[in-house]
């Protein structure tokens, strides 16, 4: 079953974007992804959960929050 995860992530520079793209590409079962630098928004579509994507971003030092919320989200352990 496919789902769409939309997260707000700080996209400060080209290096940040490269790191995020590299990390997202390693997630299994993704169908598509998009990084919108103007909105600081990362969208991942596929057989993924919000927690999975947040954990991947946290591993590279990024803080992510659900697009619909204002508060940062931490992945469940």
PDB file of N, CA and C in Angstrom:
ATOM      1  N   UNK A   1       0.841  -1.191   0.000  1.00  0.00           N
ATOM      2  CA  UNK A   1       0.000   0.000   0.000  1.00  0.00           C
ATOM      3  C   UNK A   1       0.880   1.245   0.000  1.00  0.00           C
ATOM      4  N   UNK A   2       0.593   2.141  -0.885  1.00  0.00           N
ATOM      5  CA  UNK A   2       1.385   3.348  -1.041  1.00  0.00           C
ATOM      6  C   UNK A   2       0.862   4.463  -0.136  1.00  0.00           C
ATOM      7  N   UNK A   3       1.782   5.204   0.436  1.00  0.00           N
ATOM      8  CA  UNK A   3       1.387   6.355   1.247  1.00  0.00           C
ATOM      9  C   UNK A   3       2.315   7.520   0.919  1.00  0.00           C
ATOM     10  N   UNK A   4       1.879   8.722   1.287  1.00  0.00           N
ATOM     11  CA  UNK A   4       2.685   9.913   1.047  1.00  0.00           C
ATOM     12  C   UNK A   4       3.052  10.535   2.382  1.00  0.00           C
ATOM     13  N   UNK A   5       4.350  10.766   2.566  1.00  0.00           N
ATOM     14  CA  UNK A   5       4.870  11.396   3.775  1.00  0.00           C
ATOM     15  C   UNK A   5       5.343  12.789   3.387  1.00  0.00           C
ATOM     16  N   UNK A   6       4.808  13.804   4.065  1.00  0.00           N
ATOM     17  CA  UNK A   6       5.214  15.188   3.813  1.00  0.00           C
ATOM     18  C   UNK A   6       5.809  15.753   5.090  1.00  0.00           C
ATOM     19  N   UNK A   7       7.052  16.216   4.994  1.00  0.00           N
ATOM     20  CA  UNK A   7       7.767  16.710   6.162  1.00  0.00           C
ATOM     21  C   UNK A   7       8.366  18.085   5.901  1.00  0.00           C
ATOM     22  N   UNK A   8       8.434  18.866   6.965  1.00  0.00           N
ATOM     23  CA  UNK A   8       9.129  20.150   6.917  1.00  0.00           C
ATOM     24  C   UNK A   8      10.549  19.905   7.430  1.00  0.00           C
ATOM     25  N   UNK A   9      11.531  20.241   6.601  1.00  0.00           N
ATOM     26  CA  UNK A   9      12.930  19.986   6.922  1.00  0.00           C
ATOM     27  C   UNK A   9      13.728  21.235   6.577  1.00  0.00           C
ATOM     28  N   UNK A  10      14.671  21.579   7.426  1.00  0.00           N
ATOM     29  CA  UNK A  10      15.528  22.731   7.137  1.00  0.00           C
ATOM     30  C   UNK A  10      16.449  22.438   5.970  1.00  0.00           C
ATOM     31  N   UNK A  11      16.275  23.170   4.877  1.00  0.00           N
ATOM     32  CA  UNK A  11      17.111  23.013   3.689  1.00  0.00           C
ATOM     33  C   UNK A  11      17.945  24.280   3.545  1.00  0.00           C
ATOM     34  N   UNK A  12      19.133  24.268   4.127  1.00  0.00           N
ATOM     35  CA  UNK A  12      19.922  25.492   4.222  1.00  0.00           C
ATOM     36  C   UNK A  12      20.857  25.731   3.051  1.00  0.00           C
ATOM     37  N   UNK A  13      21.363  24.639   2.463  1.00  0.00           N
ATOM     38  CA  UNK A  13      22.357  24.804   1.400  1.00  0.00           C
ATOM     39  C   UNK A  13      22.328  23.599   0.472  1.00  0.00           C
ATOM     40  N   UNK A  14      23.107  23.670  -0.588  1.00  0.00           N
ATOM     41  CA  UNK A  14      23.163  22.565  -1.552  1.00  0.00           C
ATOM     42  C   UNK A  14      23.659  21.276  -0.904  1.00  0.00           C
ATOM     43  N   UNK A  15      24.600  21.390   0.029  1.00  0.00           N
ATOM     44  CA  UNK A  15      25.120  20.193   0.703  1.00  0.00           C
ATOM     45  C   UNK A  15      24.023  19.509   1.518  1.00  0.00           C
ATOM     46  N   UNK A  16      23.195  20.297   2.195  1.00  0.00           N
ATOM     47  CA  UNK A  16      22.066  19.736   2.958  1.00  0.00           C
ATOM     48  C   UNK A  16      21.144  18.956   2.020  1.00  0.00           C
ATOM     49  N   UNK A  17      20.829  19.550   0.904  1.00  0.00           N
ATOM     50  CA  UNK A  17      19.912  18.927  -0.050  1.00  0.00           C
ATOM     51  C   UNK A  17      20.516  17.630  -0.585  1.00  0.00           C
ATOM     52  N   UNK A  18      21.810  17.644  -0.913  1.00  0.00           N
ATOM     53  CA  UNK A  18      22.473  16.435  -1.407  1.00  0.00           C
ATOM     54  C   UNK A  18      22.426  15.320  -0.369  1.00  0.00           C
ATOM     55  N   UNK A  19      22.689  15.663   0.900  1.00  0.00           N
ATOM     56  CA  UNK A  19      22.661  14.662   1.971  1.00  0.00           C
ATOM     57  C   UNK A  19      21.259  14.075   2.131  1.00  0.00           C
ATOM     58  N   UNK A  20      20.260  14.934   2.079  1.00  0.00           N
ATOM     59  CA  UNK A  20      18.870  14.485   2.228  1.00  0.00           C
ATOM     60  C   UNK A  20      18.494  13.556   1.074  1.00  0.00           C
ATOM     61  N   UNK A  21      18.805  13.941  -0.147  1.00  0.00           N
ATOM     62  CA  UNK A  21      18.480  13.102  -1.302  1.00  0.00           C
ATOM     63  C   UNK A  21      19.182  11.756  -1.230  1.00  0.00           C
ATOM     64  N   UNK A  22      20.440  11.757  -0.849  1.00  0.00           N
ATOM     65  CA  UNK A  22      21.201  10.514  -0.736  1.00  0.00           C
ATOM     66  C   UNK A  22      20.567   9.601   0.314  1.00  0.00           C
ATOM     67  N   UNK A  23      20.165  10.163   1.447  1.00  0.00           N
ATOM     68  CA  UNK A  23      19.556   9.372   2.521  1.00  0.00           C
ATOM     69  C   UNK A  23      18.194   8.829   2.097  1.00  0.00           C
ATOM     70  N   UNK A  24      17.385   9.657   1.448  1.00  0.00           N
ATOM     71  CA  UNK A  24      16.040   9.239   1.039  1.00  0.00           C
ATOM     72  C   UNK A  24      16.114   8.113   0.008  1.00  0.00           C
ATOM     73  N   UNK A  25      17.060   8.200  -0.902  1.00  0.00           N
ATOM     74  CA  UNK A  25      17.186   7.186  -1.960  1.00  0.00           C
ATOM     75  C   UNK A  25      17.468   5.803  -1.394  1.00  0.00           C
ATOM     76  N   UNK A  26      18.014   5.732  -0.191  1.00  0.00           N
ATOM     77  CA  UNK A  26      18.349   4.447   0.430  1.00  0.00           C
ATOM     78  C   UNK A  26      17.145   3.777   1.085  1.00  0.00           C
ATOM     79  N   UNK A  27      16.048   4.507   1.258  1.00  0.00           N
ATOM     80  CA  UNK A  27      14.855   3.930   1.884  1.00  0.00           C
ATOM     81  C   UNK A  27      14.255   2.896   0.928  1.00  0.00           C
ATOM     82  N   UNK A  28      13.956   1.728   1.455  1.00  0.00           N
ATOM     83  CA  UNK A  28      13.354   0.683   0.627  1.00  0.00           C
ATOM     84  C   UNK A  28      11.897   1.000   0.346  1.00  0.00           C
ATOM     85  N   UNK A  29      11.431   0.535  -0.781  1.00  0.00           N
ATOM     86  CA  UNK A  29      10.022   0.627  -1.177  1.00  0.00           C
ATOM     87  C   UNK A  29       9.518   2.045  -1.427  1.00  0.00           C
ATOM     88  N   UNK A  30      10.411   2.970  -1.795  1.00  0.00           N
ATOM     89  CA  UNK A  30       9.912   4.289  -2.172  1.00  0.00           C
ATOM     90  C   UNK A  30       9.607   4.287  -3.661  1.00  0.00           C
ATOM     91  N   UNK A  31       8.600   5.024  -4.036  1.00  0.00           N
ATOM     92  CA  UNK A  31       8.207   5.129  -5.436  1.00  0.00           C
ATOM     93  C   UNK A  31       8.648   6.465  -6.023  1.00  0.00           C
ATOM     94  N   UNK A  32       8.563   7.512  -5.213  1.00  0.00           N
ATOM     95  CA  UNK A  32       8.933   8.851  -5.680  1.00  0.00           C
ATOM     96  C   UNK A  32       9.320   9.707  -4.486  1.00  0.00           C
ATOM     97  N   UNK A  33      10.078  10.744  -4.759  1.00  0.00           N
ATOM     98  CA  UNK A  33      10.436  11.700  -3.708  1.00  0.00           C
ATOM     99  C   UNK A  33      10.617  13.063  -4.346  1.00  0.00           C
ATOM    100  N   UNK A  34      10.446  14.087  -3.535  1.00  0.00           N
ATOM    101  CA  UNK A  34      10.605  15.446  -4.023  1.00  0.00           C
ATOM    102  C   UNK A  34      11.117  16.320  -2.886  1.00  0.00           C
ATOM    103  N   UNK A  35      12.023  17.221  -3.202  1.00  0.00           N
ATOM    104  CA  UNK A  35      12.530  18.198  -2.233  1.00  0.00           C
ATOM    105  C   UNK A  35      12.208  19.575  -2.778  1.00  0.00           C
ATOM    106  N   UNK A  36      11.370  20.305  -2.055  1.00  0.00           N
ATOM    107  CA  UNK A  36      10.984  21.655  -2.458  1.00  0.00           C
ATOM    108  C   UNK A  36      11.764  22.645  -1.594  1.00  0.00           C
ATOM    109  N   UNK A  37      12.791  23.248  -2.179  1.00  0.00           N
ATOM    110  CA  UNK A  37      13.661  24.141  -1.414  1.00  0.00           C
ATOM    111  C   UNK A  37      12.971  25.438  -1.019  1.00  0.00           C
ATOM    112  N   UNK A  38      11.996  25.873  -1.791  1.00  0.00           N
ATOM    113  CA  UNK A  38      11.295  27.113  -1.463  1.00  0.00           C
ATOM    114  C   UNK A  38      10.405  26.947  -0.232  1.00  0.00           C
ATOM    115  N   UNK A  39       9.808  25.764  -0.091  1.00  0.00           N
ATOM    116  CA  UNK A  39       8.907  25.514   1.035  1.00  0.00           C
ATOM    117  C   UNK A  39       9.590  24.771   2.187  1.00  0.00           C
ATOM    118  N   UNK A  40      10.855  24.348   2.001  1.00  0.00           N
ATOM    119  CA  UNK A  40      11.533  23.485   2.975  1.00  0.00           C
ATOM    120  C   UNK A  40      10.708  22.218   3.220  1.00  0.00           C
ATOM    121  N   UNK A  41      10.252  21.631   2.128  1.00  0.00           N
ATOM    122  CA  UNK A  41       9.348  20.486   2.209  1.00  0.00           C
ATOM    123  C   UNK A  41       9.956  19.279   1.500  1.00  0.00           C
ATOM    124  N   UNK A  42       9.907  18.126   2.190  1.00  0.00           N
ATOM    125  CA  UNK A  42      10.343  16.861   1.611  1.00  0.00           C
ATOM    126  C   UNK A  42       9.124  15.963   1.521  1.00  0.00           C
ATOM    127  N   UNK A  43       8.873  15.423   0.334  1.00  0.00           N
ATOM    128  CA  UNK A  43       7.749  14.520   0.112  1.00  0.00           C
ATOM    129  C   UNK A  43       8.294  13.184  -0.361  1.00  0.00           C
ATOM    130  N   UNK A  44       7.864  12.107   0.304  1.00  0.00           N
ATOM    131  CA  UNK A  44       8.269  10.756  -0.077  1.00  0.00           C
ATOM    132  C   UNK A  44       7.005   9.929  -0.262  1.00  0.00           C
ATOM    133  N   UNK A  45       6.903   9.244  -1.393  1.00  0.00           N
ATOM    134  CA  UNK A  45       5.756   8.398  -1.684  1.00  0.00           C
ATOM    135  C   UNK A  45       6.227   6.955  -1.829  1.00  0.00           C
ATOM    136  N   UNK A  46       5.457   6.040  -1.255  1.00  0.00           N
ATOM    137  CA  UNK A  46       5.783   4.623  -1.370  1.00  0.00           C
ATOM    138  C   UNK A  46       5.291   3.873  -0.154  1.00  0.00           C
ATOM    139  N   UNK A  47       5.831   2.699   0.043  1.00  0.00           N
ATOM    140  CA  UNK A  47       5.470   1.874   1.187  1.00  0.00           C
ATOM    141  C   UNK A  47       6.357   2.290   2.367  1.00  0.00           C
ATOM    142  N   UNK A  48       6.136   3.510   2.850  1.00  0.00           N
ATOM    143  CA  UNK A  48       6.954   4.077   3.932  1.00  0.00           C
ATOM    144  C   UNK A  48       6.045   4.715   4.975  1.00  0.00           C
ATOM    145  N   UNK A  49       6.606   4.882   6.175  1.00  0.00           N
ATOM    146  CA  UNK A  49       5.889   5.572   7.237  1.00  0.00           C
ATOM    147  C   UNK A  49       6.604   6.877   7.542  1.00  0.00           C
ATOM    148  N   UNK A  50       5.893   7.757   8.199  1.00  0.00           N
ATOM    149  CA  UNK A  50       6.492   9.028   8.619  1.00  0.00           C
ATOM    150  C   UNK A  50       7.693   8.761   9.517  1.00  0.00           C
ATOM    151  N   UNK A  51       7.558   7.819  10.458  1.00  0.00           N
ATOM    152  CA  UNK A  51       8.665   7.486  11.363  1.00  0.00           C
ATOM    153  C   UNK A  51       9.906   7.030  10.611  1.00  0.00           C
ATOM    154  N   UNK A  52       9.729   6.214   9.568  1.00  0.00           N
ATOM    155  CA  UNK A  52      10.871   5.738   8.788  1.00  0.00           C
ATOM    156  C   UNK A  52      11.641   6.901   8.174  1.00  0.00           C
ATOM    157  N   UNK A  53      10.924   7.809   7.564  1.00  0.00           N
ATOM    158  CA  UNK A  53      11.571   8.938   6.885  1.00  0.00           C
ATOM    159  C   UNK A  53      12.237   9.851   7.909  1.00  0.00           C
ATOM    160  N   UNK A  54      11.562  10.104   9.028  1.00  0.00           N
ATOM    161  CA  UNK A  54      12.146  10.959  10.071  1.00  0.00           C
ATOM    162  C   UNK A  54      13.422  10.339  10.625  1.00  0.00           C
ATOM    163  N   UNK A  55      13.418   9.036  10.871  1.00  0.00           N
ATOM    164  CA  UNK A  55      14.615   8.370  11.395  1.00  0.00           C
ATOM    165  C   UNK A  55      15.790   8.520  10.425  1.00  0.00           C
ATOM    166  N   UNK A  56      15.540   8.348   9.140  1.00  0.00           N
ATOM    167  CA  UNK A  56      16.593   8.483   8.132  1.00  0.00           C
ATOM    168  C   UNK A  56      17.161   9.905   8.159  1.00  0.00           C
ATOM    169  N   UNK A  57      16.288  10.888   8.257  1.00  0.00           N
ATOM    170  CA  UNK A  57      16.742  12.282   8.283  1.00  0.00           C
ATOM    171  C   UNK A  57      17.483  12.601   9.578  1.00  0.00           C
ATOM    172  N   UNK A  58      17.031  12.025  10.700  1.00  0.00           N
ATOM    173  CA  UNK A  58      17.722  12.251  11.969  1.00  0.00           C
ATOM    174  C   UNK A  58      19.139  11.672  11.955  1.00  0.00           C
ATOM    175  N   UNK A  59      19.317  10.561  11.252  1.00  0.00           N
ATOM    176  CA  UNK A  59      20.646   9.944  11.164  1.00  0.00           C
ATOM    177  C   UNK A  59      21.654  10.868  10.498  1.00  0.00           C
ATOM    178  N   UNK A  60      21.187  11.750   9.621  1.00  0.00           N
ATOM    179  CA  UNK A  60      22.110  12.691   8.964  1.00  0.00           C
ATOM    180  C   UNK A  60      22.079  14.069   9.637  1.00  0.00           C
ATOM    181  N   UNK A  61      21.446  14.137  10.810  1.00  0.00           N
ATOM    182  CA  UNK A  61      21.472  15.364  11.598  1.00  0.00           C
ATOM    183  C   UNK A  61      20.386  16.372  11.291  1.00  0.00           C
ATOM    184  N   UNK A  62      19.337  15.949  10.588  1.00  0.00           N
ATOM    185  CA  UNK A  62      18.248  16.869  10.248  1.00  0.00           C
ATOM    186  C   UNK A  62      17.070  16.686  11.192  1.00  0.00           C
ATOM    187  N   UNK A  63      16.418  17.782  11.521  1.00  0.00           N
ATOM    188  CA  UNK A  63      15.190  17.745  12.297  1.00  0.00           C
ATOM    189  C   UNK A  63      14.032  17.872  11.320  1.00  0.00           C
ATOM    190  N   UNK A  64      13.064  16.985  11.464  1.00  0.00           N
ATOM    191  CA  UNK A  64      11.914  16.993  10.557  1.00  0.00           C
ATOM    192  C   UNK A  64      10.638  17.086  11.371  1.00  0.00           C
ATOM    193  N   UNK A  65       9.646  17.751  10.808  1.00  0.00           N
ATOM    194  CA  UNK A  65       8.340  17.807  11.446  1.00  0.00           C
ATOM    195  C   UNK A  65       7.272  17.532  10.408  1.00  0.00           C
ATOM    196  N   UNK A  66       6.171  16.991  10.862  1.00  0.00           N
ATOM    197  CA  UNK A  66       5.058  16.691   9.973  1.00  0.00           C
ATOM    198  C   UNK A  66       4.608  17.991   9.320  1.00  0.00           C
ATOM    199  N   UNK A  67       4.364  17.955   8.028  1.00  0.00           N
ATOM    200  CA  UNK A  67       3.996  19.164   7.281  1.00  0.00           C
ATOM    201  C   UNK A  67       2.760  19.832   7.878  1.00  0.00           C
ATOM    202  N   UNK A  68       1.813  19.050   8.376  1.00  0.00           N
ATOM    203  CA  UNK A  68       0.563  19.582   8.903  1.00  0.00           C
ATOM    204  C   UNK A  68       0.728  20.187  10.298  1.00  0.00           C
ATOM    205  N   UNK A  69       1.796  19.815  11.003  1.00  0.00           N
ATOM    206  CA  UNK A  69       2.016  20.292  12.371  1.00  0.00           C
ATOM    207  C   UNK A  69       3.058  21.399  12.402  1.00  0.00           C
ATOM    208  N   UNK A  70       3.120  22.086  13.533  1.00  0.00           N
ATOM    209  CA  UNK A  70       4.153  23.101  13.726  1.00  0.00           C
ATOM    210  C   UNK A  70       5.280  22.604  14.617  1.00  0.00           C
ATOM    211  N   UNK A  71       5.024  21.542  15.367  1.00  0.00           N
ATOM    212  CA  UNK A  71       6.006  21.032  16.312  1.00  0.00           C
ATOM    213  C   UNK A  71       6.907  19.990  15.650  1.00  0.00           C
ATOM    214  N   UNK A  72       8.223  19.987  15.975  1.00  0.00           N
ATOM    215  CA  UNK A  72       9.093  18.947  15.444  1.00  0.00           C
ATOM    216  C   UNK A  72       8.630  17.573  15.939  1.00  0.00           C
ATOM    217  N   UNK A  73       8.818  16.570  15.099  1.00  0.00           N
ATOM    218  CA  UNK A  73       8.452  15.201  15.444  1.00  0.00           C
ATOM    219  C   UNK A  73       9.729  14.419  15.688  1.00  0.00           C
ATOM    220  N   UNK A  74       9.700  13.586  16.697  1.00  0.00           N
ATOM    221  CA  UNK A  74      10.801  12.672  16.902  1.00  0.00           C
ATOM    222  C   UNK A  74      10.300  11.275  16.601  1.00  0.00           C
ATOM    223  N   UNK A  75      11.150  10.475  16.015  1.00  0.00           N
ATOM    224  CA  UNK A  75      10.746   9.119  15.627  1.00  0.00           C
ATOM    225  C   UNK A  75      10.508   8.271  16.868  1.00  0.00           C
ATOM    226  N   UNK A  76       9.561   7.385  16.787  1.00  0.00           N
ATOM    227  CA  UNK A  76       9.295   6.436  17.868  1.00  0.00           C
ATOM    228  C   UNK A  76      10.414   5.426  17.915  1.00  0.00           C
ATOM    229  N   UNK A  77      10.756   5.022  19.116  1.00  0.00           N
ATOM    230  CA  UNK A  77      11.836   4.029  19.239  1.00  0.00           C
ATOM    231  C   UNK A  77      11.289   2.655  19.409  1.00  0.00           C
TER     232      UNK A  77
END
